[in-house]
Tab-separated table of C-alpha atoms and ligand atoms in Angstrom:
chain	number	residue	atom	x	y	z
W	92	MET	CA	-39.611	36.246	49.700
W	93	GLU	CA	-37.947	33.293	49.705
W	94	LYS	CA	-37.416	31.614	52.891
W	95	LYS	CA	-33.593	31.434	54.025
W	96	ASN	CA	-32.486	30.287	57.784
W	97	LEU	CA	-29.770	32.159	59.828
W	98	TYR	CA	-27.562	30.907	62.284
W	99	ILE	CA	-26.169	33.650	64.706
W	100	GLN	CA	-23.750	32.122	67.300
W	101	THR	CA	-22.036	35.358	70.055
W	102	PHE	CA	-18.957	35.320	71.833
W	103	GLY	CA	-18.365	38.075	74.139
W	104	CYS	CA	-20.507	41.198	75.879
W	105	GLN	CA	-23.998	41.834	76.501
W	106	MET	CA	-23.193	44.246	73.724
W	107	ASN	CA	-22.630	41.526	71.438
W	108	VAL	CA	-25.377	39.829	72.415
W	109	GLN	CA	-27.767	43.160	71.649
W	110	ASP	CA	-25.401	43.382	68.732
W	111	ALA	CA	-26.528	39.580	66.903
W	112	GLU	CA	-30.609	40.313	67.910
W	113	LYS	CA	-29.926	43.480	65.362
W	114	MET	CA	-28.107	41.111	62.974
W	115	ALA	CA	-31.883	39.257	62.877
W	116	ALA	CA	-33.951	41.202	63.076
W	117	LEU	CA	-32.131	43.133	59.749
W	118	LEU	CA	-31.183	39.935	57.841
W	119	LYS	CA	-35.656	39.295	58.859
W	120	ASP	CA	-36.527	42.021	56.402
W	121	THR	CA	-34.559	40.330	54.444
W	122	GLY	CA	-36.232	37.384	54.508
W	123	TYR	CA	-34.084	35.366	56.952
W	124	GLU	CA	-35.428	33.195	59.961
W	125	THR	CA	-33.580	32.524	62.916
W	126	THR	CA	-32.650	28.858	63.623
W	127	ASP	CA	-30.985	27.674	66.160
W	128	ASP	CA	-29.682	24.048	64.214
W	129	PRO	CA	-26.433	25.643	62.392
W	130	GLY	CA	-26.661	21.601	59.649
W	131	ARG	CA	-30.380	24.119	58.386
W	132	ALA	CA	-28.436	27.095	58.254
W	133	ASP	CA	-27.789	29.097	54.600
W	134	LEU	CA	-26.142	32.129	56.560
W	135	ILE	CA	-24.424	31.273	59.832
W	136	ILE	CA	-23.297	35.030	61.118
W	137	VAL	CA	-20.649	34.427	64.114
W	138	ASN	CA	-20.045	37.264	66.280
W	139	THR	CA	-16.673	37.605	67.521
W	140	CYS	CA	-15.293	38.833	70.797
W	141	SER	CA	-11.276	40.185	71.294
W	142	ILE	CA	-10.812	40.818	75.463
W	143	ARG	CA	-8.918	37.796	75.917
W	144	GLU	CA	-6.435	35.282	74.613
W	145	LYS	CA	-9.175	32.525	75.559
W	146	ALA	CA	-11.621	34.394	73.659
W	147	ALA	CA	-10.673	34.577	70.570
W	148	GLN	CA	-8.986	30.751	70.294
W	149	LYS	CA	-12.920	29.815	71.249
W	150	ILE	CA	-13.781	31.164	68.336
W	151	TYR	CA	-11.121	30.208	66.337
W	152	SER	CA	-12.350	26.307	66.662
W	153	GLN	CA	-16.057	27.383	66.757
W	154	LEU	CA	-15.356	28.304	63.161
W	155	GLY	CA	-13.010	25.206	62.507
W	156	ARG	CA	-16.778	22.811	63.199
W	157	PHE	CA	-18.265	24.573	60.063
W	158	ARG	CA	-16.011	24.319	57.442
W	159	ALA	CA	-16.842	20.440	57.464
W	160	LEU	CA	-21.081	22.469	57.250
W	161	LYS	CA	-18.987	24.572	54.267
W	162	GLU	CA	-17.524	21.332	52.582
W	163	GLU	CA	-20.954	20.124	52.287
W	164	LYS	CA	-23.235	22.995	51.207
W	165	PRO	CA	-21.094	25.750	49.002
W	166	LYS	CA	-23.419	27.905	49.247
W	167	LEU	CA	-23.856	28.060	52.835
W	168	ILE	CA	-22.717	31.810	54.015
W	169	ILE	CA	-20.614	32.407	56.662
W	170	GLY	CA	-19.968	35.765	57.853
W	171	VAL	CA	-17.879	36.832	61.071
W	172	GLY	CA	-18.748	40.380	62.598
W	173	GLY	CA	-18.042	41.674	65.742
W	174	CYS	CA	-14.776	42.973	67.973
W	175	LEU	CA	-11.750	39.656	66.421
W	176	ALA	CA	-13.310	40.717	62.850
W	177	GLN	CA	-13.052	44.408	64.221
W	178	GLN	CA	-9.541	43.129	64.936
W	179	TRP	CA	-7.864	40.738	62.143
W	180	GLY	CA	-10.310	41.969	58.952
W	181	ASP	CA	-8.814	40.432	56.110
W	182	ARG	CA	-6.406	38.583	58.177
W	183	PHE	CA	-9.603	36.291	59.025
W	184	PHE	CA	-9.411	35.219	55.135
W	185	GLN	CA	-5.737	34.565	55.574
W	186	ARG	CA	-5.898	31.906	59.022
W	187	VAL	CA	-9.853	30.957	58.490
W	188	SER	CA	-10.026	30.104	54.386
W	189	TYR	CA	-13.605	29.702	53.911
W	190	VAL	CA	-15.179	32.801	55.871
W	191	ASP	CA	-17.044	34.091	53.436
W	192	LEU	CA	-17.546	38.292	54.671
W	193	VAL	CA	-15.754	39.781	57.688
W	194	PHE	CA	-17.540	43.436	58.704
W	195	GLY	CA	-16.384	45.257	61.987
W	196	THR	CA	-18.343	46.826	64.895
W	197	HIS	CA	-19.305	49.352	62.594
W	198	GLN	CA	-21.196	47.484	59.870
W	199	ILE	CA	-23.754	46.256	61.196
W	200	HIS	CA	-26.181	48.296	59.320
W	201	ARG	CA	-25.000	47.432	56.181
W	202	LEU	CA	-25.656	43.930	56.768
W	203	PRO	CA	-28.943	43.283	54.254
W	204	GLU	CA	-26.679	44.867	51.540
W	205	LEU	CA	-23.252	43.126	52.141
W	206	VAL	CA	-25.044	39.702	52.720
W	207	GLY	CA	-27.165	40.500	49.575
W	208	ALA	CA	-24.575	41.107	47.611
W	209	LEU	CA	-22.922	38.378	47.987
W	210	GLU	CA	-25.301	36.005	47.378
W	211	GLN	CA	-25.319	37.776	44.124
W	212	THR	CA	-21.401	37.414	43.108
W	213	GLY	CA	-20.050	34.576	45.762
W	214	GLU	CA	-17.389	37.810	46.268
W	215	ARG	CA	-16.414	37.391	49.670
W	216	LYS	CA	-15.632	40.746	51.429
W	217	VAL	CA	-13.855	43.108	54.250
W	218	GLU	CA	-16.534	45.970	56.133
W	219	THR	CA	-14.186	47.415	58.637
W	220	GLY	CA	-14.253	51.387	58.821
W	221	PHE	CA	-15.208	53.097	61.684
W	222	CYS	CA	-18.667	55.867	61.292
W	223	ASP	CA	-19.007	59.246	62.850
W	224	HIS	CA	-22.553	57.902	63.847
W	225	VAL	CA	-22.512	54.204	64.765
W	226	ARG	CA	-26.081	53.146	62.621
W	227	SER	CA	-26.884	50.082	64.324
W	228	LEU	CA	-27.203	51.877	67.846
W	229	ASP	CA	-30.809	53.130	66.594
W	230	ILE	CA	-32.348	49.777	66.195
W	231	PRO	CA	-34.686	49.176	69.309
W	232	ALA	CA	-34.157	46.307	71.189
W	233	GLN	CA	-35.929	43.662	70.767
W	234	PRO	CA	-36.392	40.588	73.026
W	235	PRO	CA	-38.285	37.562	71.967
W	236	PRO	CA	-42.051	37.659	72.798
W	237	GLY	CA	-42.571	36.366	76.833
W	238	ALA	CA	-39.373	37.982	77.718
W	239	ILE	CA	-39.332	39.670	80.816
W	240	SER	CA	-36.278	41.448	81.830
W	241	SER	CA	-33.883	43.048	77.972
W	242	PHE	CA	-30.780	45.365	77.813
W	243	VAL	CA	-31.007	48.521	76.116
W	244	THR	CA	-27.928	49.564	74.962
W	245	ILE	CA	-27.980	53.819	75.671
W	246	MET	CA	-24.165	54.200	74.781
W	247	GLN	CA	-21.204	52.634	72.716
W	248	GLY	CA	-18.042	52.816	72.355
W	249	CYS	CA	-14.841	54.063	74.893
W	250	ASN	CA	-13.167	56.714	75.104
W	251	ASN	CA	-10.998	55.523	78.104
W	252	TYR	CA	-8.098	53.312	76.412
W	253	CYS	CA	-7.274	50.991	80.304
W	254	ALA	CA	-3.439	50.237	79.253
W	255	TYR	CA	-4.854	46.447	78.541
W	256	CYS	CA	-7.770	47.065	77.055
W	257	VAL	CA	-9.261	46.764	73.343
W	258	VAL	CA	-12.436	47.531	73.441
W	259	PRO	CA	-11.767	51.298	72.353
W	260	HIS	CA	-9.201	50.419	69.774
W	261	LEU	CA	-11.752	47.941	68.298
W	262	ARG	CA	-15.399	49.698	69.216
W	263	GLY	CA	-13.707	53.112	68.122
W	264	ARG	CA	-15.113	56.667	70.154
W	265	GLU	CA	-17.354	56.897	72.292
W	266	GLU	CA	-21.093	57.418	71.357
W	267	SER	CA	-24.359	58.349	73.685
W	268	ARG	CA	-27.968	57.530	72.313
W	269	PRO	CA	-30.733	60.933	72.467
W	270	LEU	CA	-31.887	60.607	76.115
W	271	PRO	CA	-35.568	61.581	74.785
W	272	GLU	CA	-34.682	58.104	72.247
W	273	ILE	CA	-34.007	56.079	75.420
W	274	VAL	CA	-37.110	56.826	77.681
W	275	GLY	CA	-39.185	56.161	74.214
W	276	GLU	CA	-37.377	52.757	74.223
W	277	VAL	CA	-37.695	51.796	77.680
W	278	GLU	CA	-41.607	53.386	77.625
W	279	THR	CA	-42.583	50.447	75.152
W	280	LEU	CA	-40.285	47.609	76.208
W	281	THR	CA	-42.628	48.435	79.653
W	282	ARG	CA	-46.099	48.668	78.391
W	283	ARG	CA	-44.937	44.882	76.067
W	284	GLY	CA	-44.787	43.774	79.868
W	285	ILE	CA	-40.719	44.085	80.555
W	286	ARG	CA	-40.516	43.992	84.040
W	287	GLU	CA	-36.759	44.795	84.082
W	288	MET	CA	-34.608	46.467	81.945
W	289	THR	CA	-30.558	46.857	81.977
W	290	LEU	CA	-29.204	49.707	80.872
W	291	LEU	CA	-25.808	48.799	78.591
W	292	GLY	CA	-23.045	50.837	77.600
W	293	GLN	CA	-18.736	50.027	78.081
W	294	ASN	CA	-18.899	53.158	80.730
W	295	VAL	CA	-22.259	54.282	81.301
W	296	ASN	CA	-21.617	56.195	83.985
W	297	SER	CA	-19.737	58.925	81.188
W	298	TYR	CA	-22.970	58.497	79.263
W	299	GLY	CA	-24.571	62.191	77.925
W	300	GLN	CA	-20.752	63.153	76.821
W	301	THR	CA	-21.454	63.313	73.523
W	302	ALA	CA	-25.040	63.708	73.348
W	303	ASN	CA	-24.966	67.509	73.929
W	304	ASP	CA	-27.607	68.210	75.522
W	305	GLY	CA	-26.179	68.712	79.088
W	306	ARG	CA	-27.925	65.813	80.811
W	307	ASP	CA	-25.730	63.286	82.013
W	308	PHE	CA	-26.179	59.170	83.443
W	309	ALA	CA	-27.795	60.729	86.456
W	310	ASP	CA	-30.172	62.552	85.080
W	311	LEU	CA	-31.772	59.671	82.322
W	312	ILE	CA	-32.059	57.173	85.724
W	313	CYS	CA	-34.499	60.032	87.226
W	314	ALA	CA	-36.228	60.077	84.102
W	315	LEU	CA	-36.283	56.161	83.654
W	316	GLY	CA	-37.516	55.995	86.974
W	317	GLU	CA	-41.064	58.204	86.387
W	318	ILE	CA	-42.182	55.856	83.667
W	319	PRO	CA	-45.352	54.510	85.152
W	320	GLY	CA	-45.930	51.124	85.821
W	321	ILE	CA	-42.092	50.342	84.419
W	322	GLY	CA	-40.099	47.272	86.862
W	323	ARG	CA	-36.515	47.027	87.763
W	324	ILE	CA	-34.153	49.158	86.469
W	325	ARG	CA	-30.037	48.481	86.759
W	326	PHE	CA	-27.013	48.957	84.653
W	327	THR	CA	-24.254	47.722	83.450
W	328	THR	CA	-20.776	48.922	83.272
W	329	SER	CA	-19.571	51.734	85.845
W	330	HIS	CA	-15.970	53.422	85.650
W	331	PRO	CA	-14.982	54.047	89.548
W	332	LYS	CA	-13.299	57.622	87.870
W	333	ASP	CA	-16.611	58.668	86.211
W	334	LEU	CA	-19.235	57.813	88.866
W	335	SER	CA	-20.824	61.042	90.811
W	336	LEU	CA	-21.892	61.554	93.921
W	337	ARG	CA	-25.370	62.970	91.782
W	338	LEU	CA	-25.773	58.753	90.819
W	339	ILE	CA	-24.547	57.946	93.982
W	340	ASP	CA	-28.122	59.372	95.214
W	341	CYS	CA	-29.830	58.023	92.577
W	342	PHE	CA	-28.473	54.404	94.303
W	343	GLY	CA	-31.098	56.558	97.756
W	344	LYS	CA	-33.656	57.978	95.789
W	345	VAL	CA	-34.877	56.285	92.394
W	346	VAL	CA	-37.537	53.450	93.701
W	347	PRO	CA	-36.555	51.143	90.707
W	348	LEU	CA	-33.440	51.503	90.497
W	349	CYS	CA	-31.483	48.133	92.084
W	350	GLU	CA	-29.529	48.103	95.226
W	351	HIS	CA	-26.832	46.408	92.929
W	352	ILE	CA	-23.802	47.994	91.510
W	353	HIS	CA	-21.270	46.242	89.362
W	354	LEU	CA	-17.899	48.340	89.791
W	355	PRO	CA	-14.756	47.612	87.978
W	356	VAL	CA	-11.554	47.797	90.539
W	357	GLN	CA	-9.240	45.977	88.487
W	358	SER	CA	-6.803	46.378	91.306
W	359	GLY	CA	-5.517	46.675	95.168
W	360	SER	CA	-2.444	48.768	94.158
W	361	ASP	CA	-1.454	52.280	92.959
W	362	ARG	CA	1.270	51.951	91.222
W	363	VAL	CA	-0.817	49.112	89.440
W	364	LEU	CA	-3.767	51.132	88.489
W	365	ARG	CA	-1.590	54.067	86.925
W	366	ARG	CA	0.449	51.279	84.511
W	367	MET	CA	-3.441	50.544	83.670
W	368	ASN	CA	-4.188	54.286	82.908
W	369	ARG	CA	-7.391	54.134	85.501
W	370	GLY	CA	-7.897	56.824	86.379
W	371	TYR	CA	-8.914	56.949	90.114
W	372	THR	CA	-6.847	55.512	93.515
W	373	ALA	CA	-7.587	52.334	95.583
W	374	GLU	CA	-8.486	55.130	98.092
W	375	VAL	CA	-10.807	56.819	95.794
W	376	TYR	CA	-12.368	53.103	95.156
W	377	LEU	CA	-13.093	53.317	98.914
W	378	GLU	CA	-14.093	55.936	98.887
W	379	LYS	CA	-16.970	55.413	95.809
W	380	VAL	CA	-18.026	52.420	97.278
W	381	ALA	CA	-18.903	54.114	101.375
W	382	ALA	CA	-20.320	56.520	99.852
W	383	LEU	CA	-22.262	54.016	98.256
W	384	ARG	CA	-23.085	51.827	101.161
W	385	LYS	CA	-23.951	55.296	103.006
W	386	VAL	CA	-26.736	55.953	100.638
W	387	CYS	CA	-27.953	52.423	100.521
W	388	PRO	CA	-26.825	50.761	103.473
W	389	GLU	CA	-28.007	47.125	101.734
W	390	ILE	CA	-26.337	47.308	98.125
W	391	SER	CA	-24.810	44.669	96.427
W	392	ILE	CA	-20.939	45.712	95.105
W	393	THR	CA	-20.144	43.530	92.792
W	394	SER	CA	-15.943	43.564	90.200
W	395	ASP	CA	-13.973	43.052	88.547
W	396	VAL	CA	-9.689	42.341	89.222
W	397	ILE	CA	-7.235	41.254	86.685
W	398	VAL	CA	-3.713	39.451	87.659
W	399	GLY	CA	-0.764	39.475	86.120
W	400	PHE	CA	-0.544	42.792	84.500
W	401	PRO	CA	2.906	44.010	83.561
W	402	GLY	CA	5.092	45.046	86.261
W	403	GLU	CA	2.710	43.270	89.309
W	404	GLU	CA	4.733	42.462	91.985
W	405	GLU	CA	3.508	40.205	94.924
W	406	GLU	CA	3.265	43.193	96.923
W	407	ASP	CA	1.024	44.462	94.523
W	408	PHE	CA	-1.255	41.637	94.687
W	409	ARG	CA	-1.219	41.819	97.879
W	410	ALA	CA	-2.546	45.156	97.875
W	411	THR	CA	-5.053	43.587	95.762
W	412	LEU	CA	-6.034	41.235	98.870
W	413	ASP	CA	-6.194	43.975	101.215
W	414	LEU	CA	-8.970	45.676	98.967
W	415	LEU	CA	-10.469	42.665	98.679
W	416	ASN	CA	-10.723	42.223	102.327
W	417	GLU	CA	-11.846	45.659	102.732
W	418	VAL	CA	-14.613	46.193	100.095
W	419	ARG	CA	-16.032	42.931	101.048
W	420	PHE	CA	-17.880	42.291	97.142
W	421	ASP	CA	-20.977	40.542	96.748
W	422	ASN	CA	-19.411	38.620	93.812
W	423	LEU	CA	-16.857	39.025	91.677
W	424	PHE	CA	-15.117	38.322	88.169
W	425	SER	CA	-11.615	37.988	88.017
W	426	PHE	CA	-8.756	37.229	85.262
W	427	GLN	CA	-5.317	36.335	84.676
W	428	TYR	CA	-4.120	38.983	82.681
W	429	SER	CA	-3.623	38.600	78.577
W	430	GLU	CA	-1.968	40.202	76.162
W	431	ARG	CA	-3.962	41.996	73.311
W	432	GLU	CA	-2.536	43.062	69.899
W	433	GLY	CA	-2.326	47.001	69.652
W	434	THR	CA	-2.780	47.891	72.995
W	435	ALA	CA	-0.411	50.052	75.401
W	436	ALA	CA	-0.030	47.202	78.177
W	437	ALA	CA	1.416	45.057	75.183
W	438	GLY	CA	4.289	47.113	75.299
W	439	MET	CA	5.394	46.769	78.665
W	440	ASP	CA	8.188	45.048	80.463
W	441	TYR	CA	7.681	42.919	83.335
W	442	LYS	CA	5.372	40.974	82.314
W	443	VAL	CA	4.180	38.096	84.808
W	444	CYS	CA	4.784	34.432	83.585
W	445	ASP	CA	1.760	32.270	83.545
W	446	GLY	CA	2.488	30.087	86.398
W	447	VAL	CA	2.181	33.068	88.994
W	448	LYS	CA	-0.758	34.583	87.502
W	449	ARG	CA	-2.574	31.252	87.618
W	450	GLU	CA	-1.201	31.101	91.468
W	451	ARG	CA	-2.525	34.460	92.028
W	452	LEU	CA	-6.010	33.534	90.703
W	453	ARG	CA	-6.949	30.719	93.002
W	454	ILE	CA	-5.847	32.515	96.019
W	455	LEU	CA	-7.743	35.275	95.105
W	456	GLN	CA	-10.544	33.437	93.924
W	457	ALA	CA	-10.254	31.198	96.417
W	458	LEU	CA	-10.756	34.406	99.261
W	459	GLN	CA	-13.226	35.690	97.160
W	460	ALA	CA	-15.594	32.446	97.663
W	461	GLU	CA	-15.921	32.921	101.046
W	462	HIS	CA	-16.537	36.443	101.247
W	463	THR	CA	-19.286	35.580	98.373
W	464	LEU	CA	-20.657	33.033	100.766
W	465	VAL	CA	-20.454	34.840	104.097
W	466	LYS	CA	-23.017	37.149	102.223
W	467	ASN	CA	-24.940	34.776	100.842
W	468	ARG	CA	-25.059	32.846	104.435
W	469	ALA	CA	-26.630	36.328	105.708
W	470	CYS	CA	-29.627	36.753	103.276
W	471	VAL	CA	-31.106	33.331	105.316
W	472	GLY	CA	-33.195	34.081	107.648
W	473	HIS	CA	-34.043	37.444	105.056
W	474	THR	CA	-37.540	37.488	102.625
W	475	GLU	CA	-36.107	38.691	99.243
W	476	ASN	CA	-38.140	40.475	96.863
W	477	VAL	CA	-37.120	37.525	93.725
W	478	LEU	CA	-38.148	38.249	90.071
W	479	VAL	CA	-39.179	35.377	88.230
W	480	GLU	CA	-37.366	34.503	85.146
W	481	GLY	CA	-38.348	30.645	84.659
W	482	PRO	CA	-37.970	27.292	85.592
W	483	SER	CA	-34.806	26.183	87.505
W	484	LYS	CA	-32.686	24.268	85.619
W	485	LYS	CA	-31.629	22.099	88.273
W	486	GLU	CA	-34.647	20.981	90.029
W	487	SER	CA	-37.400	20.281	88.881
W	488	GLY	CA	-40.983	22.224	89.453
W	489	GLU	CA	-38.637	24.362	90.666
W	490	MET	CA	-38.766	28.107	89.426
W	491	THR	CA	-35.563	30.313	89.725
W	492	GLY	CA	-35.415	34.755	89.761
W	493	ARG	CA	-33.355	37.339	91.128
W	494	THR	CA	-32.947	39.192	94.401
W	495	ARG	CA	-32.864	43.375	93.656
W	496	GLY	CA	-28.870	42.881	94.878
W	497	ASN	CA	-28.728	40.391	91.474
W	498	ARG	CA	-28.820	37.146	94.165
W	499	ILE	CA	-30.453	34.160	92.555
W	500	VAL	CA	-33.019	32.390	94.176
W	501	ASN	CA	-34.170	28.672	93.418
W	502	PHE	CA	-36.947	27.781	95.568
W	503	PRO	CA	-40.306	25.693	94.445
W	504	GLY	CA	-42.594	27.888	92.302
W	505	ARG	CA	-45.494	27.192	89.538
W	506	ARG	CA	-44.493	28.747	86.511
W	507	GLU	CA	-47.445	30.898	86.361
W	508	LEU	CA	-45.487	33.018	88.419
W	509	ILE	CA	-42.674	34.043	85.309
W	510	GLY	CA	-42.509	37.059	85.259
W	511	GLU	CA	-43.901	37.838	88.641
W	512	THR	CA	-42.351	39.276	91.713
W	513	VAL	CA	-42.804	37.619	95.285
W	514	SER	CA	-41.446	37.311	98.457
W	515	VAL	CA	-39.320	34.282	99.474
W	516	ARG	CA	-38.013	33.642	102.423
W	517	ILE	CA	-34.125	32.921	102.166
W	518	SER	CA	-33.804	29.325	103.806
W	519	GLU	CA	-30.005	27.952	102.320
W	520	ALA	CA	-27.214	29.103	100.428
W	521	PHE	CA	-24.339	28.065	98.557
W	522	LEU	CA	-21.841	30.070	96.422
W	523	HIS	CA	-23.725	30.666	93.653
W	524	SER	CA	-27.334	30.393	94.442
W	525	LEU	CA	-29.734	30.629	96.898
W	526	ARG	CA	-32.738	28.540	98.223
W	527	GLY	CA	-35.703	29.853	99.640
W	528	LYS	CA	-40.098	29.183	100.049
W	529	MET	CA	-42.380	31.768	98.445
W	530	GLU	CA	-44.608	33.590	101.167
W	531	GLU	CA	-46.998	36.110	99.214
W	532	LYS	CA	-46.763	37.190	96.401
W	533	GLY	CA	-45.277	41.262	96.452
W	534	ALA	CA	-48.129	43.042	95.734
W	535	ALA	CA	-46.831	45.912	97.653
W	536	ASP	CA	-43.152	46.036	95.886
W	537	VAL	CA	-43.533	45.118	92.190
W	538	HIS	CA	-40.066	46.351	91.611
G	615	SAH	N1	-16.452	48.208	79.927
G	615	SAH	C1	-16.480	47.175	80.584
G	615	SAH	C2	-16.028	45.473	80.293
G	615	SAH	C3	-14.599	45.682	79.918
G	615	SAH	S1	-14.317	43.848	79.865
G	615	SAH	C4	-15.931	47.593	81.819
G	615	SAH	O1	-14.767	48.909	82.014
G	615	SAH	O2	-15.236	47.777	83.088
G	615	SAH	C5	-14.650	43.555	81.359
G	615	SAH	C6	-13.414	42.995	82.492
G	615	SAH	O3	-12.541	42.088	80.952
G	615	SAH	C7	-12.806	43.819	82.652
G	615	SAH	O4	-13.400	44.283	83.483
G	615	SAH	C8	-11.546	42.954	83.000
G	615	SAH	O5	-11.599	42.724	84.035
G	615	SAH	C9	-11.378	42.531	82.283
G	615	SAH	N2	-10.620	42.198	80.611
G	615	SAH	C10	-10.392	43.381	80.166
G	615	SAH	N3	-9.575	43.152	79.208
G	615	SAH	C11	-8.924	42.087	80.028
G	615	SAH	C12	-6.909	41.878	79.068
G	615	SAH	N4	-6.099	42.229	78.730
G	615	SAH	N5	-6.416	40.647	80.132
G	615	SAH	C13	-7.502	40.217	80.981
G	615	SAH	N6	-8.630	40.728	81.586
G	615	SAH	C14	-9.193	41.777	80.967
G	616	SF4	FE1	-12.268	48.844	78.508
G	616	SF4	FE2	-11.103	50.784	80.088
G	616	SF4	FE3	-13.391	51.010	78.209
G	616	SF4	FE4	-13.602	49.025	80.200
G	616	SF4	S1	-13.505	51.617	80.565
G	616	SF4	S2	-14.354	49.319	77.972
G	616	SF4	S3	-11.793	48.058	80.440
G	616	SF4	S4	-11.070	50.737	78.333
G	617	F3S	FE1	-15.515	41.020	73.603
G	617	F3S	FE2	-15.875	43.553	71.977
G	617	F3S	FE3	-17.048	43.125	74.187
G	617	F3S	S1	-13.811	42.045	72.961
G	617	F3S	S2	-15.888	41.661	75.742
G	617	F3S	S3	-17.178	41.312	72.222
G	617	F3S	S4	-16.757	45.008	73.172
């Protein structure tokens, strides 16, 4: 088989990164080896995201950079996949004339066939149909050799239709993988030496609703917790309305399950939550936080917030700040509302102007920075179990890893520790990381 080079660039969420991994695996079977130099590529795939306008703009400017390569090497194939491809379909050709292939989120499995046809005919193609069963869901995760952690896709799509969000429009209906298939994949990864699995889906809490065997996400977590030798288990992302008491209980009893949950709240105002179609009130959210802390007092809770959703008044924004003060998140991702074509919010009145959004974001982030720092400082003097991921990017001679609560820890150490869980006594706290000194290998707790 003729050897050809593939360069893949991904944008957006972890689901896109996983999809790109699957694309590389599929194309490998047809002779494409991945390269990290786009200049050497015979095929470039840009796996796109459309979650906010900024994400889309970044992609257009990246594609602009590939234009020169295409002019130099006319046989170069440029393919665009992912959510923006799904959204734009053949409109992509009008905007970026030198793209050869546009394929949607349900067409990944057809990539070898589509690329093969292009190689033969040179005819550009658009494939963005939805399927009842997303075939790429069946492809297992393929972390690179030596990896110590892996994402495992357990479901894809979303049925929630939050008013601001394009995901359900671009990823289609929710589909869960069968439980035994996921358990089998995690067993294989564990045997391969993967020490940390992050279960992935747009809304993992509603896992199982399409699997038809009555087993839900809590059942899946319990089943995975039983796998001999399993390392850490994490999951992302949770929807508060679907966070069940049974799942909350898992944090008190499933030992490999890390004490961290990412639980996007989006707003602290009931009026805004209703307009967002989130399906819970601030009070219900706070009750779930209290329940989590009751079964697992040390749990670290992180969240997402959108500021400037249409109709968000000063008073609504203050309710969000109040919620932040009440919960005291360990960390927060916050965004200015970005209007997306085809969503319910795009048709709503009372848009908030950019200046106000920017100012609200600044205030929110300053408050959260205080909270994060206080939380991080509280770790000083304590010993944390750290799964060592690799050398620290900043300091030579230092290693970096994560606590079970998902905090980054840097400490002096050797490369041989990669993949091990060690005890680190924390001595310093910063906004984005902790620093400490290794005490001993965490023989008692391999998680
Ligand atoms: N499925 C996940 C992730 C959704 S995207 C979930 O439900 O949480 C990640 C975050 O991007 C969302 O939680 C939300 O805070 C933000 N987001 C989504 N659409 C947005 C939009 N139109 N404008 C600004 N932020 C948005
Ligand atoms: Fe988007 Fe809401 Fe679905 Fe998350 S739960 S992907 S925010 S529609
Ligand atoms: Fe982006 Fe699609 Fe993920 S819009 S955030 S790549 S599901």
